[in-house]
């Protein structure tokens, strides 16, 4: 589904003093190569500043790679212009860390949910819009009547579900989720992860799941890519990487998981719930 080869990204260094000169470029992603197979879920982990969000944005072509290739379902999207990308954009979607910032505070939830559908001309009459947004809210486990509410009336977990509803409204095949449970309490985290796993299997989604938290990645992903300073330092199946990490950096991330015994129980709870629901 996705094939990344020798991906590099350099951006202007906004922190550099530059007077009238152009800002110097700073290297953000270096020589990244990996594949994501259809229906698979691949985790991207690494400390803050390791380049995870930049990678997600580049895969979505919100950034243009400086060199290397990104092939999405057989199409090289590395340097496509916006007009050429447009028909593809419906097929890949990103869910951001902070849905608060992507939801317009002055719009009702339902209006925000159907905004992508309107933009793609997939909805024409507004009455149909309310109905569609209510269906999508139900799909992500929320009360349909929330479609008439405003973002500030929802909890963080509810807003994150709205972000997910918006992302799946266009029926994408490929989704990048960037730190979508950071900042939520543990039980909301578990609920969102459970929802994501359910949607992934129901919709056959291919998922890149970004998190600084290895325990979260482990709950959702088949494979994991470990990033440090813009490079991939390790990758493999979750089972492999968690049982014998090769790189000291990965071992350090693993040892930073708080209270591993509690985490184990938490994961089992998620599994138990999945079995009940599924
Ligand atoms: N638009 C930008 N311009 C310049 N540097 C950036 C830009 N965005 C991110 N960076 C830098 O790139 C590095 C990686 O950032 P980011 O991708 O946000 O990492 P992560 O998501 O892993 O925390 C950081 O050092 C950050 O300061
Ligand atoms: Mg980030």
XYZ file of N, CA and C and ligand atoms in Angstrom:
862
model
N 0.843 -1.223 0.000
C 0.000 0.000 0.000
C 0.866 1.257 0.000
N 1.932 1.225 0.853
C 2.822 2.389 0.935
C 4.264 1.913 0.918
N 5.054 2.564 0.051
C 6.445 2.179 -0.079
C 7.298 3.440 -0.002
N 8.136 3.497 1.011
C 8.950 4.687 1.225
C 10.409 4.300 1.023
N 11.113 5.052 0.160
C 12.508 4.720 -0.133
C 13.406 5.947 -0.013
N 14.380 5.855 0.850
C 15.398 6.915 0.961
C 14.814 8.290 1.227
N 13.736 8.340 2.008
C 13.035 9.612 2.230
C 13.867 10.588 3.058
N 13.996 11.807 2.536
C 14.697 12.870 3.257
C 13.803 14.097 3.304
N 13.869 14.807 4.429
C 13.140 16.073 4.526
C 14.036 17.094 5.201
N 14.163 18.261 4.570
C 14.871 19.380 5.193
C 13.943 20.581 5.122
N 13.887 21.330 6.221
C 13.005 22.503 6.263
C 13.824 23.723 6.700
N 13.334 24.912 6.374
C 14.046 26.108 6.842
C 14.071 26.147 8.363
N 15.238 26.431 8.909
C 15.390 26.470 10.364
C 14.884 27.816 10.873
N 13.687 27.793 11.434
C 13.048 29.047 11.821
C 13.684 29.659 13.058
N 14.469 28.862 13.778
C 15.092 29.392 14.987
C 16.384 30.161 14.659
N 16.898 29.944 13.432
C 18.164 30.595 13.081
C 17.933 32.083 12.817
N 18.831 32.916 13.319
C 18.777 34.354 12.996
C 19.168 34.492 11.538
N 18.415 35.296 10.796
C 18.763 35.317 9.383
C 18.766 36.692 8.751
N 18.337 37.733 9.462
C 18.327 39.045 8.828
C 17.531 38.987 7.557
N 18.139 39.410 6.455
C 17.419 39.386 5.180
C 17.696 38.124 4.389
N 18.640 37.322 4.860
C 18.990 36.105 4.117
C 17.928 35.034 4.343
N 17.922 34.060 3.471
C 17.015 32.928 3.656
C 17.447 32.089 4.846
N 16.472 31.521 5.552
C 16.833 30.656 6.667
C 17.567 29.430 6.127
N 18.622 29.008 6.814
C 19.324 27.794 6.379
C 18.424 26.570 6.575
N 18.662 25.546 5.763
C 17.846 24.333 5.900
C 18.361 23.481 7.050
N 17.438 22.835 7.727
C 17.847 21.904 8.760
C 17.268 20.537 8.391
N 18.114 19.503 8.534
C 17.693 18.168 8.136
C 16.770 17.584 9.206
N 15.604 17.127 8.799
C 14.610 16.630 9.766
C 14.418 15.118 9.660
N 14.347 14.605 8.418
C 14.240 13.157 8.208
C 15.402 12.721 7.336
N 16.026 11.610 7.724
C 17.215 11.162 6.995
C 17.097 9.716 6.543
N 17.072 9.545 5.224
C 17.192 8.230 4.602
C 16.259 7.175 5.205
N 14.961 7.484 5.199
C 13.990 6.537 5.748
C 13.478 5.620 4.642
N 13.516 4.313 4.884
C 12.940 3.340 3.952
C 12.107 2.339 4.725
N 10.866 2.151 4.306
C 10.014 1.116 4.905
C 8.760 0.932 4.051
N 8.045 -0.166 4.310
C 6.793 -0.432 3.604
C 5.682 -0.565 4.623
N 4.478 -0.257 4.201
C 3.312 -0.568 5.015
C 2.370 -1.369 4.129
N 2.094 -2.596 4.536
C 1.223 -3.451 3.717
C -0.235 -3.129 3.971
N -1.047 -3.486 2.992
C -2.485 -3.248 3.107
C -3.073 -3.929 4.345
N -3.861 -3.184 5.111
C -4.538 -3.735 6.282
C -3.674 -3.842 7.525
N -2.419 -3.462 7.376
C -1.476 -3.601 8.480
C -1.499 -2.350 9.363
N -1.038 -2.513 10.617
C -0.890 -1.312 11.421
C 0.542 -1.230 11.922
N 1.197 -0.131 11.527
C 2.611 0.053 11.830
C 2.762 1.213 12.799
N 3.437 0.968 13.900
C 3.671 2.011 14.891
C 4.946 2.769 14.579
N 4.945 4.070 14.858
C 6.163 4.870 14.780
C 6.383 5.454 16.169
N 7.487 5.034 16.808
C 7.762 5.541 18.151
C 9.085 6.289 18.181
N 9.252 7.093 19.201
C 10.484 7.856 19.365
C 10.191 9.018 20.285
N 11.261 9.566 20.872
C 11.060 10.673 21.793
C 10.544 11.901 21.062
N 10.081 12.843 21.826
C 9.637 14.114 21.273
C 10.793 14.745 20.473
N 10.498 15.216 19.269
C 11.520 15.840 18.437
C 12.261 14.874 17.529
N 11.875 13.572 17.551
C 12.599 12.595 16.736
C 12.142 12.621 15.267
N 11.064 13.323 14.969
C 10.649 13.479 13.567
C 9.380 12.731 13.206
N 8.642 12.242 14.181
C 7.451 11.417 13.904
C 6.363 12.203 13.175
N 6.048 13.386 13.708
C 5.001 14.199 13.071
C 5.438 14.630 11.679
N 6.706 15.002 11.544
C 7.207 15.397 10.216
C 7.079 14.244 9.233
N 7.339 13.028 9.697
C 7.180 11.858 8.833
C 5.711 11.706 8.426
N 4.799 11.775 9.417
C 3.372 11.653 9.115
C 2.934 12.689 8.107
N 3.346 13.933 8.311
C 2.950 15.016 7.404
C 3.523 14.815 5.999
N 4.721 14.231 5.943
C 5.328 14.016 4.630
C 4.624 12.871 3.902
N 4.252 11.819 4.644
C 3.511 10.710 4.011
C 2.188 11.208 3.431
N 1.564 12.185 4.120
C 0.301 12.765 3.667
C 0.533 13.839 2.609
N 1.812 14.074 2.300
C 2.198 15.123 1.362
C 1.712 16.512 1.801
N 1.774 16.738 3.132
C 1.601 18.099 3.645
C 2.959 18.791 3.608
N 4.026 17.973 3.581
C 5.373 18.444 3.266
C 5.814 17.735 1.992
N 6.655 18.420 1.210
C 7.216 17.760 0.031
C 8.600 17.226 0.398
N 8.856 15.937 0.111
C 10.175 15.400 0.472
C 11.294 16.123 -0.271
N 12.445 16.248 0.380
C 13.600 16.869 -0.254
C 14.237 15.882 -1.230
N 14.258 14.607 -0.848
C 14.605 13.566 -1.810
C 14.019 12.240 -1.357
N 14.153 11.233 -2.204
C 13.559 9.933 -1.908
C 12.168 9.823 -2.507
N 11.536 8.666 -2.302
C 10.254 8.411 -2.944
C 9.198 7.930 -1.967
N 7.958 8.375 -2.207
C 6.805 7.831 -1.488
C 5.854 7.302 -2.546
N 5.621 5.998 -2.541
C 4.701 5.408 -3.503
C 3.465 4.932 -2.751
N 2.317 5.514 -3.117
C 1.054 5.144 -2.484
C 0.226 4.362 -3.485
N -0.073 3.115 -3.172
C -0.854 2.249 -4.044
C -0.383 2.338 -5.509
N 0.925 2.229 -5.676
C 1.492 2.196 -7.023
C 1.744 3.555 -7.665
N 1.325 4.650 -7.008
C 1.527 5.991 -7.589
C 2.614 6.728 -6.815
N 3.622 7.222 -7.522
C 4.675 8.000 -6.874
C 4.129 9.395 -6.554
N 3.884 9.659 -5.277
C 3.266 10.939 -4.896
C 4.302 11.956 -4.411
N 5.599 11.578 -4.462
C 6.641 12.403 -3.843
C 6.583 13.869 -4.253
N 6.360 14.109 -5.544
C 6.435 15.501 -6.007
C 5.192 15.934 -6.778
N 4.082 15.245 -6.565
C 2.852 15.648 -7.259
C 2.422 17.045 -6.813
N 1.853 17.789 -7.752
C 1.299 19.100 -7.429
C -0.058 18.922 -6.752
N -0.515 19.958 -6.060
C -1.755 19.864 -5.294
C -2.933 19.370 -6.144
N -3.031 19.864 -7.373
C -4.164 19.465 -8.220
C -4.134 17.964 -8.530
N -2.923 17.444 -8.694
C -2.795 16.006 -8.982
C -3.024 15.183 -7.717
N -2.690 15.779 -6.564
C -2.865 15.069 -5.292
C -4.330 14.986 -4.880
N -5.084 15.986 -5.302
C -6.444 16.133 -4.783
C -7.292 14.861 -4.839
N -7.375 14.187 -6.000
C -8.184 12.966 -6.023
C -7.638 11.869 -5.107
N -6.332 11.892 -4.827
C -5.747 10.879 -3.942
C -5.988 11.211 -2.479
N -6.104 12.499 -2.172
C -6.199 12.928 -0.765
C -7.376 12.298 -0.034
N -8.461 12.042 -0.751
C -9.604 11.400 -0.130
C -9.208 10.033 0.434
N -8.224 9.411 -0.192
C -7.875 8.038 0.164
C -6.886 7.945 1.314
N -6.188 9.042 1.644
C -5.341 9.021 2.840
C -5.635 10.212 3.736
N -5.781 9.916 5.018
C -6.217 10.918 5.985
C -5.333 10.873 7.212
N -5.188 12.041 7.855
C -4.396 12.099 9.079
C -5.298 12.528 10.235
N -5.141 11.869 11.381
C -5.855 12.280 12.590
C -4.810 12.904 13.510
N -5.089 14.120 13.961
C -4.073 14.859 14.692
C -4.208 14.702 16.199
N -3.114 15.071 16.855
C -3.009 14.992 18.295
C -4.119 15.771 18.996
N -4.359 16.972 18.517
C -5.218 17.867 19.258
C -6.445 18.237 18.427
N -7.520 17.461 18.569
C -8.688 17.720 17.728
C -9.293 19.088 18.023
N -9.000 19.619 19.214
C -9.473 20.957 19.570
C -9.060 21.973 18.504
N -7.805 21.821 18.047
C -7.308 22.822 17.111
C -7.808 22.578 15.686
N -8.241 21.336 15.390
C -8.724 21.115 14.026
C -10.250 21.267 13.939
N -10.916 21.403 15.099
C -12.360 21.638 15.074
C -12.619 23.133 15.233
N -13.410 23.677 14.346
C -13.749 25.087 14.433
C -14.669 25.319 15.646
N -14.220 26.174 16.607
C -15.002 26.354 17.836
C -16.396 26.939 17.585
N -16.566 27.626 16.451
C -17.857 28.261 16.179
C -18.777 27.402 15.322
N -18.309 26.205 14.981
C -19.153 25.306 14.187
C -19.686 24.181 15.034
N -20.906 23.781 14.759
C -21.437 22.610 15.446
C -20.658 21.373 14.980
N -20.563 20.378 15.884
C -19.811 19.152 15.612
C -20.221 18.534 14.265
N -21.525 18.457 14.039
C -22.024 17.846 12.801
C -21.497 18.557 11.563
N -21.423 19.911 11.658
C -20.932 20.669 10.504
C -19.462 20.371 10.244
N -18.680 20.244 11.335
C -17.259 19.924 11.161
C -17.075 18.528 10.574
N -17.925 17.601 11.006
C -17.767 16.225 10.525
C -18.016 16.119 9.027
N -19.023 16.836 8.557
C -19.352 16.666 7.131
C -18.584 17.624 6.219
N -17.764 18.499 6.844
C -17.020 19.456 6.028
C -16.181 18.781 4.927
N -15.431 17.713 5.248
C -14.682 17.048 4.172
C -15.592 16.469 3.088
N -16.757 15.963 3.503
C -17.695 15.404 2.523
C -18.211 16.486 1.580
N -18.496 17.664 2.145
C -18.943 18.784 1.323
C -17.829 19.197 0.360
N -16.614 19.280 0.911
C -15.477 19.726 0.100
C -15.260 18.817 -1.104
N -15.578 17.539 -0.924
C -15.396 16.601 -2.031
C -16.667 16.412 -2.853
N -17.678 17.241 -2.571
C -18.929 17.156 -3.328
C -19.658 15.838 -3.126
N -19.383 15.197 -1.965
C -20.030 13.906 -1.724
C -21.346 14.070 -0.968
N -21.675 15.326 -0.643
C -22.946 15.632 0.003
C -23.436 16.915 -0.615
N -24.703 16.990 -0.935
C -25.189 18.229 -1.518
C -26.243 18.896 -0.660
N -27.182 18.114 -0.133
C -28.202 18.819 0.650
C -27.949 18.727 2.152
N -28.128 19.846 2.859
C -27.753 19.955 4.271
C -28.512 18.963 5.166
N -29.733 18.632 4.817
C -30.513 17.714 5.633
C -29.824 16.347 5.682
N -29.367 15.943 4.492
C -28.600 14.715 4.351
C -27.343 14.785 5.226
N -26.802 16.001 5.363
C -25.574 16.213 6.125
C -25.744 15.868 7.595
N -26.824 16.346 8.222
C -27.059 16.039 9.634
C -27.182 14.537 9.832
N -27.909 13.922 8.922
C -28.125 12.480 9.027
C -26.795 11.729 8.934
N -25.994 12.144 7.952
C -24.700 11.490 7.741
C -23.800 11.693 8.959
N -23.798 12.903 9.516
C -22.916 13.159 10.662
C -23.383 12.334 11.861
N -24.690 12.155 12.014
C -25.188 11.339 13.124
C -24.774 9.876 12.960
N -24.830 9.395 11.728
C -24.374 8.010 11.482
C -22.903 7.859 11.842
N -22.109 8.868 11.446
C -20.669 8.793 11.716
C -20.393 8.864 13.219
N -21.156 9.682 13.941
C -20.979 9.754 15.390
C -21.280 8.397 16.030
N -22.328 7.752 15.561
C -22.657 6.427 16.105
C -21.555 5.423 15.828
N -21.003 5.533 14.639
C -19.916 4.652 14.220
C -18.724 4.712 15.175
N -18.481 5.910 15.743
C -17.348 6.061 16.663
C -17.804 6.030 18.122
N -19.020 5.517 18.354
C -19.496 5.293 19.721
C -19.981 6.531 20.452
N -20.440 7.541 19.722
C -20.975 8.745 20.378
C -22.474 8.873 20.112
N -23.152 9.592 21.015
C -24.574 9.867 20.839
C -24.776 10.731 19.593
N -25.711 10.346 18.718
C -25.949 11.129 17.500
C -26.300 12.588 17.787
N -26.965 12.831 18.928
C -27.392 14.210 19.205
C -26.222 15.159 19.461
N -25.015 14.600 19.652
C -23.851 15.471 19.833
C -23.552 16.284 18.578
N -24.149 15.901 17.456
C -23.861 16.626 16.213
C -24.314 18.094 16.298
N -25.257 18.388 17.201
C -25.739 19.785 17.325
C -24.923 20.582 18.338
N -23.987 19.916 19.015
C -23.189 20.592 20.046
C -21.967 21.287 19.458
N -21.318 22.095 20.308
C -20.086 22.775 19.925
C -18.894 22.073 20.584
N -17.686 22.211 19.986
C -16.524 21.486 20.502
C -16.295 21.664 22.009
N -16.496 22.885 22.551
C -16.170 23.097 23.970
C -17.133 22.346 24.893
N -18.234 21.858 24.354
C -19.191 21.121 25.186
C -18.827 19.637 25.321
N -17.765 19.220 24.605
C -17.371 17.806 24.616
C -16.125 17.586 25.465
N -15.962 16.355 25.952
C -14.729 16.000 26.671
C -13.615 15.749 25.654
N -12.383 15.671 26.157
C -11.240 15.411 25.282
C -11.398 14.113 24.500
N -11.861 13.072 25.194
C -12.048 11.776 24.533
C -13.120 11.853 23.461
N -14.207 12.586 23.757
C -15.281 12.734 22.759
C -14.786 13.500 21.541
N -13.984 14.557 21.805
C -13.453 15.333 20.674
C -12.540 14.473 19.815
N -11.764 13.594 20.462
C -10.874 12.748 19.682
C -11.697 11.785 18.820
N -12.817 11.306 19.349
C -13.706 10.452 18.539
C -14.271 11.223 17.355
N -14.586 12.495 17.577
C -15.074 13.329 16.471
C -13.985 13.441 15.390
N -12.737 13.629 15.843
C -11.613 13.683 14.900
C -11.534 12.401 14.069
N -11.788 11.281 14.711
C -11.761 9.993 14.009
C -12.943 9.900 13.040
N -14.119 10.353 13.486
C -15.304 10.322 12.619
C -15.060 11.131 11.340
N -14.441 12.301 11.529
C -14.125 13.147 10.393
C -13.163 12.452 9.426
N -12.160 11.814 10.010
C -11.150 11.163 9.173
C -11.743 9.995 8.381
N -12.697 9.260 8.988
C -13.224 8.103 8.259
C -14.405 8.462 7.355
N -14.871 9.727 7.442
C -16.058 10.109 6.670
C -15.851 9.912 5.167
N -14.624 10.091 4.713
C -14.358 9.969 3.273
C -13.983 8.539 2.886
N -14.140 7.632 3.823
C -13.796 6.230 3.607
C -12.386 6.029 3.045
N -11.400 6.548 3.800
C -10.010 6.423 3.345
C -9.522 4.982 3.469
N -8.445 4.681 2.740
C -7.843 3.351 2.855
C -6.655 3.384 3.804
N -6.057 4.584 3.902
C -4.819 4.708 4.663
C -4.952 5.865 5.658
N -4.657 5.598 6.927
C -4.811 6.630 7.959
C -3.527 6.752 8.776
N -3.085 7.989 8.982
C -1.986 8.258 9.906
C -2.581 8.881 11.165
N -2.385 8.240 12.317
C -2.901 8.764 13.585
C -1.712 9.259 14.396
N -1.678 10.563 14.693
C -0.510 11.159 15.346
C -0.808 11.487 16.806
N -0.267 10.704 17.725
C -0.407 10.938 19.171
C -1.861 11.146 19.565
N -2.763 10.322 19.019
C -4.174 10.633 19.226
C -4.679 10.333 20.627
N -3.901 9.623 21.450
C -4.385 9.423 22.824
C -3.548 10.175 23.858
N -2.554 10.936 23.405
C -1.752 11.698 24.363
C -2.634 12.746 25.028
N -2.463 12.912 26.306
C -3.229 13.938 27.005
C -4.592 13.451 27.479
N -4.943 12.198 27.156
C -6.206 11.661 27.671
C -5.916 10.796 28.897
N -6.900 10.666 29.781
C -6.696 9.787 30.924
C -6.671 8.339 30.440
N -6.111 7.459 31.280
C -5.836 6.089 30.853
C -7.083 5.357 30.348
N -8.238 5.588 30.998
C -9.395 4.813 30.552
C -9.924 5.341 29.219
N -9.852 6.662 28.990
C -10.225 7.192 27.661
C -9.258 6.693 26.599
N -7.961 6.612 26.971
C -6.965 6.089 26.026
C -7.360 4.698 25.567
N -7.679 3.837 26.540
C -8.013 2.451 26.212
C -9.249 2.403 25.314
N -10.225 3.259 25.595
C -11.442 3.269 24.771
C -11.159 3.685 23.329
N -10.319 4.723 23.188
C -10.002 5.206 21.840
C -9.220 4.139 21.066
N -8.284 3.478 21.752
C -7.489 2.441 21.085
C -8.376 1.279 20.643
N -9.332 0.951 21.502
C -10.259 -0.129 21.181
C -11.085 0.239 19.952
N -11.547 1.491 19.944
C -12.325 1.988 18.800
C -11.494 1.902 17.516
N -10.250 2.340 17.618
C -9.397 2.350 16.439
C -9.191 0.935 15.896
N -8.970 0.002 16.815
C -8.783 -1.390 16.376
C -10.047 -1.938 15.720
N -11.207 -1.595 16.299
C -12.464 -2.075 15.731
C -12.654 -1.504 14.324
N -12.438 -0.176 14.191
C -12.637 0.459 12.887
C -11.660 -0.094 11.868
N -10.441 -0.345 12.341
C -9.433 -0.851 11.414
C -9.879 -2.171 10.803
N -10.435 -3.055 11.638
C -10.830 -4.342 11.066
C -12.152 -4.215 10.285
N -13.074 -3.376 10.769
C -14.329 -3.214 10.029
C -14.120 -2.578 8.657
N -13.239 -1.583 8.601
C -13.079 -0.821 7.361
C -11.871 -1.287 6.551
N -11.123 -2.235 7.089
C -9.921 -2.714 6.387
C -8.861 -1.631 6.232
N -8.768 -0.752 7.239
C -7.829 0.366 7.144
C -6.377 -0.081 7.241
N -5.522 0.626 6.536
C -4.089 0.510 6.729
C -3.698 1.681 7.626
N -2.914 1.396 8.672
C -2.725 2.406 9.705
C -1.249 2.649 10.013
N -0.872 3.922 10.069
C 0.409 4.290 10.666
C 0.075 5.007 11.960
N 0.532 4.437 13.069
C 0.134 4.911 14.378
C 1.344 5.500 15.095
N 1.330 6.822 15.240
C 2.473 7.527 15.816
C 2.262 7.760 17.307
N 3.272 7.417 18.118
C 3.170 7.718 19.544
C 4.549 7.740 20.190
N 4.710 8.570 21.217
C 5.970 8.542 21.949
C 5.917 7.423 22.993
N 4.740 6.789 23.120
C 4.499 5.842 24.198
C 4.443 4.409 23.654
N 5.478 3.650 23.952
C 5.565 2.291 23.415
C 4.410 1.395 23.851
N 3.894 1.613 25.064
C 2.844 0.703 25.548
C 1.574 0.875 24.712
N 1.350 2.087 24.226
C 0.188 2.362 23.398
C 0.350 1.714 22.018
N 1.564 1.842 21.478
C 1.857 1.248 20.170
C 1.667 -0.270 20.220
N 2.122 -0.821 21.307
C 2.027 -2.269 21.484
C 0.578 -2.744 21.508
N -0.320 -1.897 21.993
C -1.728 -2.278 22.079
C -2.401 -2.283 20.705
N -1.811 -1.590 19.740
C -2.505 -1.381 18.471
C -1.787 -1.994 17.265
N -0.447 -2.095 17.333
C 0.307 -2.328 16.094
C 0.831 -3.744 15.915
N 0.976 -4.128 14.640
C 1.607 -5.386 14.289
C 3.124 -5.207 14.267
N 3.536 -4.097 13.657
C 4.964 -3.844 13.512
C 5.286 -2.475 14.072
N 6.555 -2.243 14.338
C 6.942 -0.956 14.902
C 8.237 -0.458 14.261
N 8.291 0.861 14.073
C 9.488 1.532 13.572
C 9.941 2.474 14.678
N 11.209 2.381 15.067
C 11.710 3.230 16.141
C 12.551 4.352 15.533
N 12.210 5.592 15.855
C 12.932 6.738 15.291
C 13.712 7.498 16.347
N 14.877 7.982 15.935
C 15.664 8.856 16.788
C 16.390 9.858 15.896
N 16.329 11.120 16.224
C 16.989 12.167 15.440
C 16.746 12.037 13.937
N 15.491 11.792 13.558
C 15.152 11.783 12.132
C 15.559 10.531 11.389
N 16.035 9.521 12.113
C 16.429 8.278 11.446
C 15.694 7.089 12.056
N 15.592 6.012 11.253
C 15.054 4.771 11.806
C 16.203 4.015 12.453
N 16.096 3.746 13.755
C 17.181 3.019 14.417
C 16.854 1.545 14.591
N 15.575 1.192 14.468
C 15.200 -0.199 14.630
C 13.796 -0.399 14.081
N 13.524 -1.594 13.538
C 12.150 -1.900 13.140
C 11.951 -3.404 13.167
N 10.718 -3.822 13.290
C 10.423 -5.249 13.326
C 9.027 -5.459 13.875
N 8.652 -6.726 14.053
C 7.341 -6.996 14.626
C 7.362 -6.525 16.073
N 6.200 -6.150 16.598
C 6.130 -5.687 17.985
C 6.706 -6.748 18.913
N 6.327 -8.008 18.668
C 6.783 -9.093 19.531
C 8.313 -9.118 19.572
N 8.949 -9.048 18.398
C 10.418 -9.075 18.313
C 11.038 -7.914 19.062
N 10.580 -6.713 18.687
C 11.215 -5.515 19.227
C 11.022 -5.425 20.737
N 9.846 -5.848 21.218
C 9.617 -5.742 22.655
C 10.362 -6.814 23.445
N 10.561 -7.978 22.836
C 11.224 -9.016 23.615
C 12.747 -8.901 23.556
N 13.320 -8.559 22.382
C 14.765 -8.295 22.392
C 15.135 -7.158 21.452
N 15.012 -5.971 21.987
C 15.411 -4.778 21.246
C 16.919 -4.796 21.056
N 17.366 -4.449 19.821
C 18.793 -4.439 19.549
C 19.450 -3.122 19.911
N 18.703 -2.054 19.696
C 19.311 -0.740 19.823
C 19.139 -0.201 21.245
N 20.197 0.408 21.768
C 20.119 0.913 23.156
C 18.972 1.896 23.319
N 18.706 2.653 22.259
C 17.669 3.681 22.344
C 16.290 3.044 22.551
N 16.047 1.938 21.817
C 14.777 1.226 21.986
C 14.674 0.674 23.397
N 15.788 0.120 23.889
C 15.757 -0.453 25.244
C 15.442 0.629 26.266
N 15.973 1.811 25.986
C 15.705 2.918 26.893
C 14.223 3.313 26.850
N 13.649 3.335 25.650
C 12.217 3.649 25.530
C 11.388 2.604 26.263
N 11.784 1.335 26.122
C 11.033 0.262 26.779
C 11.116 0.415 28.295
N 12.323 0.740 28.781
C 12.465 0.843 30.229
C 11.748 2.084 30.761
N 11.401 3.008 29.858
C 10.686 4.218 30.295
C 9.189 3.993 30.424
N 8.705 2.805 29.998
C 7.269 2.527 30.156
C 6.964 2.457 31.647
N 6.061 3.288 32.117
C 5.803 3.276 33.555
C 5.045 2.024 33.963
N 5.366 1.503 35.113
C 4.625 0.397 35.720
C 4.216 -0.690 34.730
N 5.188 -1.441 34.220
C 4.878 -2.434 33.188
C 3.821 -3.450 33.608
N 3.756 -3.763 34.917
C 2.759 -4.770 35.326
C 1.342 -4.218 35.181
N 1.180 -2.931 35.480
C -0.122 -2.308 35.297
C -0.475 -2.272 33.813
N 0.536 -1.946 32.998
C 0.304 -1.902 31.559
C -0.191 -3.233 31.021
N 0.407 -4.309 31.518
C 0.036 -5.640 31.061
C -1.449 -5.884 31.305
N -1.900 -5.489 32.498
C -3.296 -5.680 32.855
C -4.187 -4.837 31.934
N -3.696 -3.634 31.676
C -4.441 -2.702 30.842
C -4.642 -3.285 29.442
N -3.570 -3.856 28.898
C -3.657 -4.464 27.566
C -4.628 -5.640 27.582
N -4.553 -6.458 28.635
C -5.470 -7.595 28.734
C -6.910 -7.122 28.785
N -7.138 -6.016 29.509
C -8.489 -5.459 29.576
C -8.970 -5.077 28.181
N -8.082 -4.444 27.420
C -8.463 -4.049 26.069
C -8.844 -5.293 25.258
N -8.026 -6.344 25.373
C -8.312 -7.575 24.641
C -9.636 -8.177 25.066
N -9.862 -8.206 26.386
C -11.094 -8.795 26.897
C -12.301 -8.039 26.346
N -12.208 -6.710 26.345
C -13.302 -5.885 25.829
C -13.514 -6.160 24.345
N -12.412 -6.266 23.615
C -12.497 -6.538 22.172
C -13.273 -7.824 21.919
N -12.934 -8.849 22.710
C -13.582 -10.131 22.520
C -15.075 -10.037 22.802
N -15.403 -9.226 23.830
C -16.813 -9.052 24.155
C -17.548 -8.376 23.000
N -16.945 -7.278 22.515
C -17.580 -6.503 21.452
C -17.608 -7.296 20.149
N -16.408 -7.878 19.821
C -16.269 -8.552 18.531
C -17.036 -9.857 18.569
N 8.248 23.514 10.136
C 9.411 23.220 10.720
N 10.491 23.959 10.457
C 11.682 23.692 11.020
N 11.890 22.678 11.879
C 10.855 21.899 12.198
C 9.554 22.118 11.628
N 8.733 21.185 12.129
C 9.463 20.409 12.950
N 10.738 20.845 13.009
C 11.839 20.214 13.795
O 11.948 18.876 13.370
C 12.238 18.011 14.449
C 11.220 16.900 14.500
O 9.960 17.442 14.887
P 8.642 16.562 14.908
O 8.475 15.917 13.585
O 7.551 17.440 15.390
O 9.012 15.464 16.005
P 8.057 14.566 16.917
O 6.711 14.523 16.284
O 8.742 13.237 16.944
O 8.042 15.194 18.273
C 12.278 18.876 15.688
O 13.625 19.139 15.977
C 11.531 20.125 15.272
O 12.043 21.240 15.952
Mg 4.833 14.950 17.101
